[in-house]
Each structure stands twice: as C-alpha cells, then as structure tokens.
Amino acid sequence: GQNIDQPTEMTATEGAIVQINCTYQTSGFNGLFWYQQHAGEAPTFLSYNVLDGLEEKGRFSSFLSRSKGYSYLLLKELQMKDSASYLCAGLDSNYQLIWGAGTKLIIKP
Amino acid sequence: IAGITQAPTSQILAAGRRMTLRCTQDMRHNAMYWYRQDLGLGLRLIHYSNTAGTTGKGEVPDGYSVSRANTDDFPLTLASAVPSQTSVYFCASSAGVTDTQYFGPGTRLTVL
C-alpha cells in the first residue's frame, strides 16, 4: 500500500532550527512536495524535490533520498509565524499526490 | 490575481439534501482536484480532472460526483448528503499532472 509517515507534533524555540522528517512508500515515484498550512487556511506550496539532495529556499530547505524513501524539511531562524502544520506528499505513478497527516509545529518564544 | 475561488465558504446541510460545491480557477490550469481534509488524516483525493472534458475517481469517490465542462470550473456534487461527509473540502489546480498544486480557500461543510 501507499503510505506517508511524519511526526504528529513538534515543538521548537523562536530563532532555532527544526527538522521535520517524512518517510514515504508510494507505487512509483514522481517527486516529493512540502506544503505549509496555517490553522483554518489552505495548504500553500513550499518545496518540490524529484532528485536526491538538498534544495534551499531562503530559511527553508528540503532534502530527498530516493533510495531510503526519506525526505526532511529544515526550517532555520524560526519565527512565530512559522507555527503551522507541515504536510509531506508524494506523487505516485498515477500522478496523484499521497498525503501525510501533517506535522503540527509549535514555536515557543 | 484571484487564483482559485470556492463557494460557499461554509454550509450547514440537512442529511439527504443535495449540495454542489463550486470551484473556479483563472490560471488556465489543465488539471483540477477535489480533496477532503479531516482531523488526524491527510488530505484525501475525491475526484480529479487532468484536462477539460475528462474526470477520474480518487481515493474516496463514493457519494460524490464531478463534471468538467470547461477549463475554469470544477463543481463537486453531493447527491444525498450524509453526516460522514462533514469535512473541509479543498479544490486545487495545477498546470499539468506533475506540476505544483495550488489550493482554493476551502469549504467547511457540516451535515446534520
């Protein structure tokens, strides 16, 4: 079956760094997406990885290892506005996104 | 820039009633999707359309139908609503099936 696993909740301190892990098992693989979702709002796109390695975008970076079925999202210099849920999703062989349940990130001052 | 709009924002519906959730995008995207989001679960695909005139079933299609008469609109219909269809519904679109999906603001539906 297809599955995306990520921690349910994480807590971090303002100004610190946090890494949110995601493991995936999909039938075929056409890339890995990360989205941010604030409470009561729609998901918004953060990053996309299809090749192994690190993609950096400002304070956010995303890493992919296809051989391990593993990705992480790295958030640096955390700000209070980063408090949100972070959704990991894998694009399968039918070009459908398989979604994890999301990681709720709580930032403390 | 409007992007994707959904209507209504929220709705309370009696069980057994018919309801259509509307979704319109102005980005000329080929692909459109309907998801539901429930607490503790990931987004689940209900139906999708890779291009105007075609539709397909996702993971949880039962009790829902869609149509894609043109590029911009992708309505989702609940023929006879049941309480288990209480959820937040998101419409999304992408330029192509491998491209980033962009989401509408969502419709919060309660079926009593």
Short mmCIF file of C-alpha atoms in Angstrom, two decimals:
data_model
loop_
_atom_site.label_atom_id
_atom_site.label_comp_id
_atom_site.label_asym_id
_atom_site.label_seq_id
_atom_site.Cartn_x
_atom_site.Cartn_y
_atom_site.Cartn_z
CA GLY A 1 0.00 0.00 0.00
CA GLN A 2 0.94 3.63 -0.21
CA ASN A 3 1.91 5.49 2.92
CA ILE A 4 3.42 8.76 4.08
CA ASP A 5 4.68 8.97 7.67
CA GLN A 6 5.60 12.13 9.55
CA PRO A 7 5.55 13.08 13.25
CA THR A 8 2.24 14.37 14.56
CA GLU A 9 3.63 17.32 16.50
CA MET A 10 6.92 19.07 17.19
CA THR A 11 7.90 21.99 19.42
CA ALA A 12 10.79 24.39 18.81
CA THR A 13 12.05 27.72 20.08
CA GLU A 14 11.96 31.02 18.21
CA GLY A 15 15.28 31.62 16.44
CA ALA A 16 16.24 27.93 16.46
CA ILE A 17 16.40 25.29 13.70
CA VAL A 18 13.94 22.41 13.32
CA GLN A 19 13.95 19.37 11.02
CA ILE A 20 10.67 17.67 10.10
CA ASN A 21 11.12 14.15 8.75
CA CYS A 22 8.95 12.27 6.28
CA THR A 23 9.19 8.70 5.06
CA TYR A 24 7.21 7.61 2.05
CA GLN A 25 6.11 4.47 0.32
CA THR A 26 4.35 5.06 -2.98
CA SER A 27 3.66 2.96 -6.06
CA GLY A 28 6.15 4.60 -8.36
CA PHE A 29 7.65 7.98 -7.51
CA ASN A 30 7.41 11.28 -9.34
CA GLY A 31 8.54 13.68 -6.68
CA LEU A 32 8.04 14.83 -3.09
CA PHE A 33 6.22 18.01 -2.08
CA TRP A 34 6.12 20.00 1.14
CA TYR A 35 3.26 22.34 1.94
CA GLN A 36 2.58 24.69 4.86
CA GLN A 37 -0.90 25.01 6.31
CA HIS A 38 -1.87 27.57 8.93
CA ALA A 39 -4.89 26.72 11.08
CA GLY A 40 -8.14 27.36 9.21
CA GLU A 41 -6.37 28.09 5.93
CA ALA A 42 -5.49 26.29 2.71
CA PRO A 43 -2.18 24.48 2.16
CA THR A 44 0.46 26.59 0.41
CA PHE A 45 3.38 25.19 -1.59
CA LEU A 46 6.85 25.24 -0.02
CA SER A 47 9.11 22.92 -1.99
CA TYR A 48 9.43 20.11 -4.50
CA ASN A 49 12.19 17.50 -4.79
CA VAL A 50 12.47 14.89 -7.50
CA LEU A 51 16.24 14.29 -7.45
CA ASP A 52 18.37 13.32 -4.44
CA GLY A 53 19.88 16.15 -2.49
CA LEU A 54 19.12 19.43 -0.82
CA GLU A 55 17.01 22.27 -2.24
CA GLU A 56 17.41 25.58 -0.43
CA LYS A 57 14.91 28.43 -0.50
CA GLY A 58 15.73 31.16 1.98
CA ARG A 59 15.07 29.95 5.53
CA PHE A 60 13.53 26.70 4.26
CA SER A 61 15.40 23.72 2.78
CA SER A 62 14.15 20.31 1.70
CA PHE A 63 16.14 17.12 1.30
CA LEU A 64 15.35 13.91 -0.57
CA SER A 65 16.86 10.42 -0.56
CA ARG A 66 15.02 8.24 -3.05
CA SER A 67 16.92 5.08 -2.08
CA LYS A 68 15.78 5.48 1.54
CA GLY A 69 12.26 6.76 0.78
CA TYR A 70 13.04 9.71 3.03
CA SER A 71 12.74 13.46 3.00
CA TYR A 72 13.07 16.26 5.50
CA LEU A 73 12.12 19.90 5.70
CA LEU A 74 14.59 22.14 7.52
CA LEU A 75 13.42 25.46 8.91
CA LYS A 76 16.08 27.92 10.12
CA GLU A 77 15.82 31.08 12.23
CA LEU A 78 12.34 30.13 13.35
CA GLN A 79 9.78 32.87 13.64
CA MET A 80 6.45 32.78 15.47
CA LYS A 81 4.65 32.92 12.11
CA ASP A 82 6.18 29.52 11.26
CA SER A 83 3.73 27.94 13.72
CA ALA A 84 1.66 25.82 11.33
CA SER A 85 1.19 22.29 10.07
CA TYR A 86 3.68 20.99 7.51
CA LEU A 87 2.36 18.47 5.01
CA CYS A 88 4.52 15.95 3.15
CA ALA A 89 3.10 14.48 -0.08
CA GLY A 90 4.49 12.01 -2.62
CA LEU A 91 3.48 11.98 -6.29
CA ASP A 92 2.81 8.39 -7.31
CA SER A 93 2.97 6.60 -10.65
CA ASN A 94 -0.61 7.73 -11.47
CA TYR A 95 0.44 11.34 -10.82
CA GLN A 96 -1.74 11.51 -7.73
CA LEU A 97 -0.47 13.08 -4.52
CA ILE A 98 -0.42 10.81 -1.47
CA TRP A 99 -0.53 12.98 1.65
CA GLY A 100 0.80 12.55 5.16
CA ALA A 101 -1.41 13.62 8.07
CA GLY A 102 0.83 16.63 8.69
CA THR A 103 3.23 17.74 11.43
CA LYS A 104 1.95 20.48 13.72
CA LEU A 105 4.88 22.74 14.58
CA ILE A 106 4.58 24.81 17.75
CA ILE A 107 7.03 27.68 18.15
CA LYS A 108 7.70 28.95 21.67
CA PRO A 109 9.23 32.37 22.43
CA ILE B 1 -4.92 37.81 -9.14
CA ALA B 2 -7.80 35.58 -8.00
CA GLY B 3 -6.24 32.14 -8.41
CA ILE B 4 -8.81 29.64 -7.20
CA THR B 5 -12.11 30.54 -5.62
CA GLN B 6 -14.54 28.26 -3.83
CA ALA B 7 -18.13 28.78 -2.78
CA PRO B 8 -19.69 28.66 -0.33
CA THR B 9 -17.17 29.36 2.45
CA SER B 10 -19.18 27.26 4.84
CA GLN B 11 -22.50 25.44 4.85
CA ILE B 12 -24.70 23.53 7.26
CA LEU B 13 -26.77 20.95 5.44
CA ALA B 14 -29.50 18.53 6.46
CA ALA B 15 -28.81 14.87 5.74
CA GLY B 16 -30.38 13.72 2.48
CA ARG B 17 -30.10 17.10 0.78
CA ARG B 18 -28.25 17.65 -2.48
CA MET B 19 -25.37 20.13 -2.47
CA THR B 20 -22.94 21.47 -5.07
CA LEU B 21 -19.62 22.98 -4.05
CA ARG B 22 -18.26 25.37 -6.63
CA CYS B 23 -14.64 25.81 -7.71
CA THR B 24 -13.31 28.24 -10.32
CA GLN B 25 -9.72 28.96 -11.34
CA ASP B 26 -8.42 31.70 -13.61
CA MET B 27 -4.90 30.36 -14.17
CA ARG B 28 -5.83 28.29 -17.24
CA HIS B 29 -4.60 25.20 -15.44
CA ASN B 30 -5.34 21.88 -17.14
CA ALA B 31 -5.67 19.73 -14.03
CA MET B 32 -8.10 20.19 -11.13
CA TYR B 33 -8.72 18.22 -7.95
CA TRP B 34 -11.14 17.87 -5.06
CA TYR B 35 -9.85 16.84 -1.62
CA ARG B 36 -11.41 16.43 1.76
CA GLN B 37 -9.48 17.08 4.96
CA ASP B 38 -10.48 15.51 8.27
CA LEU B 39 -8.76 15.86 11.65
CA GLY B 40 -5.87 13.46 12.06
CA LEU B 41 -5.96 12.35 8.44
CA GLY B 42 -4.07 13.53 5.41
CA LEU B 43 -5.80 15.19 2.50
CA ARG B 44 -7.75 12.56 0.59
CA LEU B 45 -8.45 12.84 -3.11
CA ILE B 46 -12.13 12.57 -4.04
CA HIS B 47 -12.11 13.19 -7.80
CA TYR B 48 -9.75 14.75 -10.29
CA SER B 49 -9.70 16.04 -13.85
CA ASN B 50 -6.48 16.02 -15.86
CA THR B 51 -8.00 18.17 -18.61
CA ALA B 52 -11.34 19.71 -19.54
CA GLY B 53 -13.87 17.05 -20.54
CA THR B 54 -12.27 14.24 -18.51
CA THR B 55 -12.67 13.18 -14.88
CA GLY B 56 -11.37 10.36 -12.70
CA LYS B 57 -12.01 8.82 -9.30
CA GLY B 58 -9.65 9.34 -6.41
CA GLU B 59 -9.28 7.53 -3.12
CA VAL B 60 -12.73 8.35 -1.67
CA PRO B 61 -15.21 8.99 -4.54
CA ASP B 62 -18.36 7.33 -3.16
CA GLY B 63 -21.26 9.73 -2.66
CA TYR B 64 -19.64 12.46 -4.80
CA SER B 65 -19.74 13.36 -8.48
CA VAL B 66 -17.93 15.96 -10.59
CA SER B 67 -18.04 17.45 -14.05
CA ARG B 68 -15.50 19.44 -16.08
CA ALA B 69 -17.36 21.16 -18.89
CA ASN B 70 -14.67 23.82 -19.34
CA THR B 71 -11.13 24.66 -18.17
CA ASP B 72 -12.10 27.02 -15.37
CA ASP B 73 -14.87 25.26 -13.42
CA PHE B 74 -14.91 22.00 -11.49
CA PRO B 75 -18.05 21.61 -9.33
CA LEU B 76 -18.40 18.83 -6.76
CA THR B 77 -21.88 17.46 -6.07
CA LEU B 78 -23.09 15.50 -3.07
CA ALA B 79 -26.25 13.77 -4.36
CA SER B 80 -27.66 12.92 -0.92
CA ALA B 81 -25.52 14.21 1.93
CA VAL B 82 -24.70 12.01 4.94
CA PRO B 83 -23.10 13.05 8.29
CA SER B 84 -19.82 11.28 7.38
CA GLN B 85 -19.39 13.86 4.62
CA THR B 86 -18.90 16.55 7.26
CA SER B 87 -15.42 17.84 6.40
CA VAL B 88 -13.38 20.68 4.96
CA TYR B 89 -13.30 20.47 1.16
CA PHE B 90 -10.42 21.90 -0.84
CA CYS B 91 -10.28 22.40 -4.57
CA ALA B 92 -6.84 22.58 -6.19
CA SER B 93 -5.41 23.05 -9.65
CA SER B 94 -2.10 22.52 -11.43
CA ALA B 95 -0.76 23.38 -14.88
CA GLY B 96 -0.15 19.69 -15.56
CA VAL B 97 -0.32 16.45 -13.60
CA THR B 98 3.33 16.66 -12.46
CA ASP B 99 3.18 20.34 -11.52
CA THR B 100 2.61 22.06 -8.19
CA GLN B 101 -0.97 22.07 -6.99
CA TYR B 102 -2.45 25.36 -5.79
CA PHE B 103 -5.35 25.32 -3.39
CA GLY B 104 -8.55 27.28 -3.00
CA PRO B 105 -9.57 28.65 0.43
CA GLY B 106 -11.79 25.65 1.22
CA THR B 107 -15.44 25.00 2.07
CA ARG B 108 -16.36 23.89 5.58
CA LEU B 109 -19.38 21.57 5.28
CA THR B 110 -21.41 20.25 8.18
CA VAL B 111 -24.07 17.60 7.53
CA LEU B 112 -26.57 17.12 10.34
#
